[in-house]
Amino acid sequence: MWSGLDKWSVCDLDDGIQCILTKFADDTDLSKTMGTLEGRDTLQEDLDRLEEWANKSFMKFTKDKCKVLHLKKHNPGVQRSLGSTWLGSSSVERELGVLVDNKLNMSEQCAAVAKKANSCISKGIRDKEVTIPLYSVLVRPHLE
């Protein structure tokens, strides 16, 4: 249960933010379509605002988990910082259970789902009477 102060603190997280700020549970994503140098500056300014908000609210971001995912083939990959910490770059990130890579290719997501499905099958008994119901309950939901 949050106190009123905590609710207020989290609700004002996106005040002054110009980029797209997405919040879900304890996950916060900041994104921006880059077309100009001003757009790049806007993203860094918003990262600075988030760090400032965290300091004022006596909260902190887990900077080890903060990553930059550069989308597009010819993205120059500008390095970003959150406070005094340089953020690492990543080629693949998990977003709400779905793997997203920098080329927006679904091959890693498909490979992860197939691996999980095969794991479910290999744990089951290889009897048709047991395998088919197990497949329907354990494997099929991962493939849909």
Coordinates of N, CA and C in Angstrom, one line a residue:
M1 N 0.8 -1.2 0.0 CA 0.0 0.0 0.0 C 0.9 1.2 0.0
W2 N 0.6 2.2 -0.9 CA 1.4 3.4 -1.0 C 0.7 4.5 -0.1
S3 N 1.6 5.3 0.5 CA 1.0 6.5 1.2 C 0.7 7.5 0.1
G4 N -0.1 8.5 0.5 CA -0.4 9.6 -0.5 C 0.8 10.3 -1.1
L5 N 1.8 10.4 -0.3 CA 3.1 11.1 -0.8 C 3.7 10.3 -1.9
D6 N 3.8 8.9 -1.6 CA 4.4 8.1 -2.7 C 3.6 8.1 -4.0
K7 N 2.3 8.1 -3.9 CA 1.4 8.1 -5.1 C 1.7 9.4 -5.8
W8 N 1.7 10.5 -5.1 CA 2.0 11.8 -5.7 C 3.3 11.8 -6.4
S9 N 4.3 11.3 -5.7 CA 5.7 11.3 -6.2 C 5.8 10.6 -7.6
V10 N 5.1 9.4 -7.7 CA 5.2 8.6 -8.9 C 4.4 9.3 -10.0
C11 N 3.3 9.9 -9.6 CA 2.4 10.5 -10.6 C 3.0 11.7 -11.3
D12 N 4.0 12.4 -10.7 CA 4.6 13.5 -11.3 C 5.9 13.1 -12.0
L13 N 6.1 11.9 -12.2 CA 7.3 11.4 -12.9 C 7.5 12.0 -14.3
D14 N 6.3 12.1 -15.0 CA 6.4 12.5 -16.4 C 6.2 14.0 -16.6
D15 N 6.2 14.8 -15.5 CA 6.1 16.2 -15.7 C 7.3 16.8 -16.4
G16 N 7.1 17.5 -17.5 CA 8.2 18.2 -18.2 C 8.8 17.2 -19.2
I17 N 8.5 16.0 -19.3 CA 9.1 15.0 -20.2 C 8.5 15.2 -21.6
Q18 N 9.4 15.4 -22.6 CA 9.0 15.6 -23.9 C 9.0 14.3 -24.8
C19 N 9.7 13.3 -24.4 CA 9.7 12.0 -25.1 C 8.5 11.2 -24.6
I20 N 8.4 10.0 -25.2 CA 7.4 9.1 -24.8 C 7.8 8.3 -23.5
L21 N 7.1 8.5 -22.4 CA 7.4 7.8 -21.2 C 6.4 6.7 -20.9
T22 N 6.8 5.5 -20.8 CA 5.9 4.4 -20.5 C 6.2 3.8 -19.2
K23 N 5.2 3.6 -18.4 CA 5.4 3.1 -17.0 C 4.5 1.8 -16.9
F24 N 5.1 0.8 -16.4 CA 4.3 -0.5 -16.1 C 5.0 -1.1 -14.9
A25 N 4.2 -1.2 -13.8 CA 4.7 -1.8 -12.5 C 6.0 -1.1 -12.2
D26 N 7.1 -1.8 -12.1 CA 8.4 -1.1 -11.7 C 9.3 -0.9 -12.9
D27 N 8.7 -0.9 -14.1 CA 9.4 -0.7 -15.4 C 9.1 0.6 -16.0
T28 N 10.1 1.4 -16.3 CA 9.9 2.7 -16.9 C 10.7 2.7 -18.2
D29 N 10.1 3.1 -19.3 CA 10.7 3.2 -20.6 C 10.6 4.6 -21.2
L30 N 11.7 5.1 -21.7 CA 11.7 6.4 -22.3 C 12.1 6.2 -23.8
S31 N 11.3 6.7 -24.7 CA 11.6 6.5 -26.1 C 11.4 7.8 -26.9
K32 N 12.1 7.9 -28.0 CA 12.0 9.1 -28.9 C 12.4 8.7 -30.3
T33 N 11.7 9.2 -31.3 CA 12.0 9.0 -32.7 C 13.0 10.1 -33.0
M34 N 14.2 9.6 -33.5 CA 15.3 10.6 -33.8 C 15.3 10.9 -35.3
G35 N 15.2 12.2 -35.6 CA 15.3 12.6 -36.9 C 16.3 13.8 -37.0
T36 N 16.5 14.4 -35.9 CA 17.4 15.6 -35.9 C 18.3 15.6 -34.7
L37 N 19.2 16.5 -34.7 CA 20.1 16.6 -33.5 C 19.3 17.1 -32.3
E38 N 18.3 17.9 -32.6 CA 17.5 18.4 -31.5 C 16.8 17.3 -30.8
G39 N 16.3 16.3 -31.6 CA 15.7 15.1 -31.0 C 16.6 14.3 -30.1
R40 N 17.9 14.2 -30.5 CA 18.9 13.6 -29.7 C 19.1 14.3 -28.3
D41 N 19.1 15.6 -28.4 CA 19.3 16.4 -27.2 C 18.1 16.3 -26.3
T42 N 16.9 16.3 -26.9 CA 15.7 16.1 -26.1 C 15.7 14.9 -25.3
L43 N 16.2 13.8 -25.9 CA 16.2 12.5 -25.1 C 17.2 12.6 -23.9
Q44 N 18.3 13.2 -24.1 CA 19.3 13.3 -23.0 C 18.7 14.3 -21.9
E45 N 18.1 15.4 -22.4 CA 17.5 16.3 -21.4 C 16.4 15.6 -20.6
D46 N 15.6 14.7 -21.2 CA 14.6 14.0 -20.4 C 15.2 13.0 -19.5
L47 N 16.3 12.3 -19.9 CA 17.1 11.5 -19.0 C 17.6 12.3 -17.8
D48 N 18.0 13.5 -18.0 CA 18.5 14.3 -16.9 C 17.3 14.7 -16.0
R49 N 16.1 15.0 -16.6 CA 14.9 15.3 -15.8 C 14.5 14.1 -14.9
L50 N 14.6 12.9 -15.5 CA 14.3 11.7 -14.7 C 15.2 11.5 -13.5
E51 N 16.5 11.8 -13.7 CA 17.5 11.6 -12.7 C 17.2 12.7 -11.6
E52 N 16.9 13.9 -12.0 CA 16.5 15.0 -11.1 C 15.3 14.6 -10.3
W53 N 14.3 14.1 -11.0 CA 13.0 13.7 -10.3 C 13.4 12.6 -9.2
A54 N 14.2 11.6 -9.6 CA 14.5 10.5 -8.7 C 15.2 11.1 -7.4
N55 N 16.1 12.1 -7.6 CA 16.8 12.7 -6.5 C 15.9 13.4 -5.6
K56 N 15.0 14.2 -6.2 CA 14.0 15.0 -5.4 C 13.0 14.1 -4.6
S57 N 12.7 13.0 -5.2 CA 11.7 12.0 -4.6 C 12.3 11.0 -3.7
F58 N 13.6 11.1 -3.5 CA 14.4 10.2 -2.7 C 14.2 8.7 -3.2
M59 N 14.2 8.6 -4.5 CA 14.1 7.3 -5.2 C 15.3 7.2 -6.1
K60 N 15.5 6.0 -6.6 CA 16.6 5.8 -7.5 C 16.3 4.8 -8.6
F61 N 16.9 5.0 -9.7 CA 16.8 4.0 -10.8 C 17.9 3.0 -10.6
T62 N 17.6 1.7 -11.0 CA 18.7 0.7 -11.0 C 19.4 0.9 -12.3
K63 N 20.5 1.6 -12.2 CA 21.2 2.0 -13.4 C 21.9 0.9 -14.1
D64 N 22.2 -0.2 -13.4 CA 22.8 -1.4 -14.0 C 21.8 -2.0 -15.0
K65 N 20.5 -1.9 -14.7 CA 19.5 -2.5 -15.6 C 19.1 -1.5 -16.7
C66 N 19.5 -0.3 -16.6 CA 19.1 0.7 -17.7 C 19.9 0.4 -18.9
K67 N 19.3 0.2 -20.0 CA 20.0 0.0 -21.3 C 19.4 0.9 -22.4
V68 N 20.2 1.1 -23.4 CA 19.7 1.9 -24.6 C 19.6 0.9 -25.7
L69 N 18.5 0.9 -26.4 CA 18.2 0.0 -27.5 C 18.1 0.9 -28.7
H70 N 19.2 0.9 -29.6 CA 19.2 1.8 -30.8 C 18.5 1.0 -31.9
L71 N 17.4 1.5 -32.4 CA 16.7 0.9 -33.5 C 17.1 1.5 -34.8
K72 N 17.1 0.7 -35.8 CA 17.4 1.1 -37.2 C 18.8 0.7 -37.6
K73 N 19.0 0.4 -38.8 CA 20.2 -0.1 -39.3 C 21.4 0.9 -39.2
H74 N 21.2 2.1 -39.6 CA 22.3 3.1 -39.7 C 22.2 4.1 -38.5
N75 N 21.8 3.6 -37.4 CA 21.7 4.5 -36.2 C 23.2 4.7 -35.6
P76 N 23.6 6.0 -35.4 CA 24.9 6.2 -35.0 C 25.2 5.7 -33.5
G77 N 24.2 5.4 -32.8 CA 24.3 4.8 -31.5 C 25.0 5.8 -30.5
V78 N 24.4 7.0 -30.3 CA 24.9 8.0 -29.4 C 24.8 7.4 -28.0
Q79 N 25.9 7.6 -27.2 CA 25.9 7.1 -25.9 C 25.1 8.1 -25.0
R80 N 24.3 7.5 -24.0 CA 23.5 8.2 -23.1 C 23.9 8.1 -21.7
S81 N 23.6 9.0 -20.8 CA 23.9 8.9 -19.4 C 22.6 9.2 -18.6
L82 N 22.6 8.6 -17.4 CA 21.6 8.8 -16.4 C 22.3 9.3 -15.2
G83 N 22.3 10.6 -15.0 CA 23.1 11.2 -13.9 C 24.5 11.1 -14.4
S84 N 25.4 10.6 -13.5 CA 26.8 10.5 -13.9 C 27.2 9.1 -14.5
T85 N 26.2 8.2 -14.6 CA 26.4 6.9 -15.1 C 26.1 6.8 -16.6
W86 N 27.1 6.3 -17.4 CA 26.9 6.0 -18.8 C 26.0 4.7 -18.9
L87 N 25.0 4.8 -19.7 CA 24.1 3.6 -19.9 C 24.7 2.7 -21.0
G88 N 24.6 1.4 -20.7 CA 25.1 0.4 -21.7 C 24.1 0.3 -22.8
S89 N 24.6 -0.2 -23.9 CA 23.8 -0.4 -25.1 C 23.5 -1.8 -25.2
S90 N 22.3 -2.1 -25.8 CA 21.9 -3.5 -25.9 C 21.3 -3.8 -27.3
S91 N 21.5 -5.0 -27.8 CA 21.0 -5.3 -29.2 C 19.6 -5.9 -29.0
V92 N 19.3 -6.5 -27.8 CA 18.0 -7.1 -27.6 C 17.5 -6.8 -26.2
E93 N 16.3 -6.5 -26.0 CA 15.7 -6.2 -24.7 C 14.3 -7.0 -24.6
R94 N 14.0 -7.4 -23.4 CA 12.7 -8.0 -23.2 C 11.7 -6.9 -22.7
E95 N 10.6 -6.8 -23.5 CA 9.6 -5.8 -23.1 C 8.3 -6.5 -22.9
L96 N 7.8 -6.5 -21.7 CA 6.6 -7.2 -21.3 C 6.5 -8.6 -21.8
G97 N 7.7 -9.3 -21.7 CA 7.7 -10.7 -22.1 C 8.1 -11.0 -23.5
V98 N 8.2 -10.0 -24.3 CA 8.5 -10.1 -25.7 C 9.9 -9.6 -26.0
L99 N 10.8 -10.4 -26.7 CA 12.1 -10.0 -27.0 C 12.0 -9.0 -28.2
V100 N 12.6 -7.9 -28.1 CA 12.7 -6.9 -29.2 C 14.2 -6.6 -29.5
D101 N 14.5 -6.8 -30.7 CA 15.9 -6.5 -31.1 C 16.0 -5.2 -31.9
N102 N 17.3 -4.8 -32.1 CA 17.5 -3.5 -32.7 C 17.1 -3.4 -34.2
K103 N 16.8 -4.5 -34.8 CA 16.3 -4.6 -36.2 C 14.8 -4.8 -36.3
L104 N 14.2 -4.9 -35.1 CA 12.8 -5.3 -35.0 C 12.5 -6.6 -35.7
N105 N 13.4 -7.5 -35.5 CA 13.3 -8.9 -36.1 C 12.8 -9.8 -35.0
M106 N 11.9 -10.7 -35.4 CA 11.2 -11.6 -34.4 C 12.0 -12.9 -34.2
S107 N 13.1 -13.1 -34.9 CA 13.8 -14.4 -34.9 C 14.2 -14.8 -33.5
E108 N 14.7 -13.9 -32.6 CA 15.1 -14.3 -31.3 C 13.9 -14.6 -30.4
Q109 N 12.8 -13.9 -30.6 CA 11.5 -14.2 -29.9 C 11.0 -15.6 -30.3
C110 N 11.1 -15.9 -31.6 CA 10.6 -17.2 -32.0 C 11.5 -18.3 -31.5
A111 N 12.8 -18.1 -31.5 CA 13.8 -19.1 -31.0 C 13.5 -19.3 -29.5
A112 N 13.3 -18.3 -28.8 CA 13.1 -18.4 -27.3 C 11.8 -19.2 -27.0
V113 N 10.7 -18.9 -27.8 CA 9.4 -19.6 -27.6 C 9.6 -21.0 -28.0
A114 N 10.3 -21.3 -29.1 CA 10.5 -22.7 -29.6 C 11.3 -23.5 -28.5
K115 N 12.3 -22.9 -27.9 CA 13.1 -23.5 -26.9 C 12.2 -23.8 -25.7
K116 N 11.4 -22.9 -25.3 CA 10.5 -23.1 -24.2 C 9.5 -24.2 -24.5
A117 N 9.0 -24.2 -25.7 CA 8.0 -25.3 -26.1 C 8.7 -26.6 -26.1
N118 N 9.9 -26.7 -26.7 CA 10.6 -28.0 -26.7 C 10.9 -28.5 -25.3
S119 N 11.2 -27.6 -24.4 CA 11.5 -27.9 -23.0 C 10.3 -28.5 -22.4
C120 N 9.1 -27.9 -22.6 CA 7.8 -28.5 -22.1 C 7.6 -29.9 -22.6
I121 N 7.8 -30.1 -23.9 CA 7.6 -31.4 -24.5 C 8.6 -32.4 -23.9
S122 N 9.9 -32.1 -23.8 CA 10.9 -33.0 -23.3 C 10.6 -33.4 -21.9
K123 N 10.0 -32.6 -21.1 CA 9.7 -32.9 -19.7 C 8.5 -33.8 -19.6
G124 N 7.7 -33.9 -20.6 CA 6.5 -34.7 -20.6 C 6.8 -36.2 -21.0
I125 N 5.9 -37.0 -20.8 CA 6.1 -38.4 -21.2 C 5.8 -38.5 -22.7
R126 N 6.5 -39.4 -23.4 CA 6.3 -39.5 -24.9 C 5.2 -40.5 -25.3
D127 N 4.2 -40.5 -24.6 CA 3.0 -41.4 -24.9 C 2.0 -40.4 -25.5
K128 N 1.4 -40.9 -26.6 CA 0.4 -40.0 -27.3 C -0.7 -39.6 -26.4
E129 N -1.2 -40.5 -25.6 CA -2.3 -40.2 -24.8 C -2.0 -39.0 -23.8
V130 N -0.7 -38.9 -23.4 CA -0.3 -37.9 -22.5 C 0.2 -36.7 -23.2
T131 N 1.0 -36.9 -24.3 CA 1.6 -35.8 -25.0 C 0.6 -34.8 -25.6
I132 N -0.4 -35.3 -26.2 CA -1.4 -34.4 -26.9 C -2.0 -33.4 -25.9
P133 N -2.6 -33.9 -24.8 CA -3.1 -33.0 -23.8 C -2.1 -32.0 -23.2
L134 N -0.9 -32.6 -23.0 CA 0.2 -31.7 -22.5 C 0.6 -30.6 -23.5
Y135 N 0.6 -31.0 -24.7 CA 0.9 -30.0 -25.8 C -0.1 -28.9 -25.8
S136 N -1.4 -29.3 -25.7 CA -2.5 -28.4 -25.8 C -2.4 -27.4 -24.6
V137 N -2.0 -27.9 -23.4 CA -2.0 -27.1 -22.2 C -0.7 -26.3 -22.0
L138 N 0.4 -27.0 -22.3 CA 1.7 -26.4 -21.9 C 2.4 -25.7 -23.1
V139 N 2.3 -26.2 -24.3 CA 3.1 -25.7 -25.4 C 2.4 -24.7 -26.2
R140 N 1.2 -25.1 -26.6 CA 0.4 -24.3 -27.5 C 0.2 -22.8 -27.1
P141 N 0.0 -22.5 -25.8 CA -0.2 -21.1 -25.4 C 1.1 -20.3 -25.6
H142 N 2.3 -21.0 -25.6 CA 3.5 -20.2 -25.8 C 3.7 -19.9 -27.3
L143 N 3.1 -20.7 -28.1 CA 3.2 -20.5 -29.6 C 2.2 -19.5 -30.1
E144 N 1.2 -19.2 -29.4 CA 0.1 -18.3 -29.9 C 0.4 -16.9 -29.6

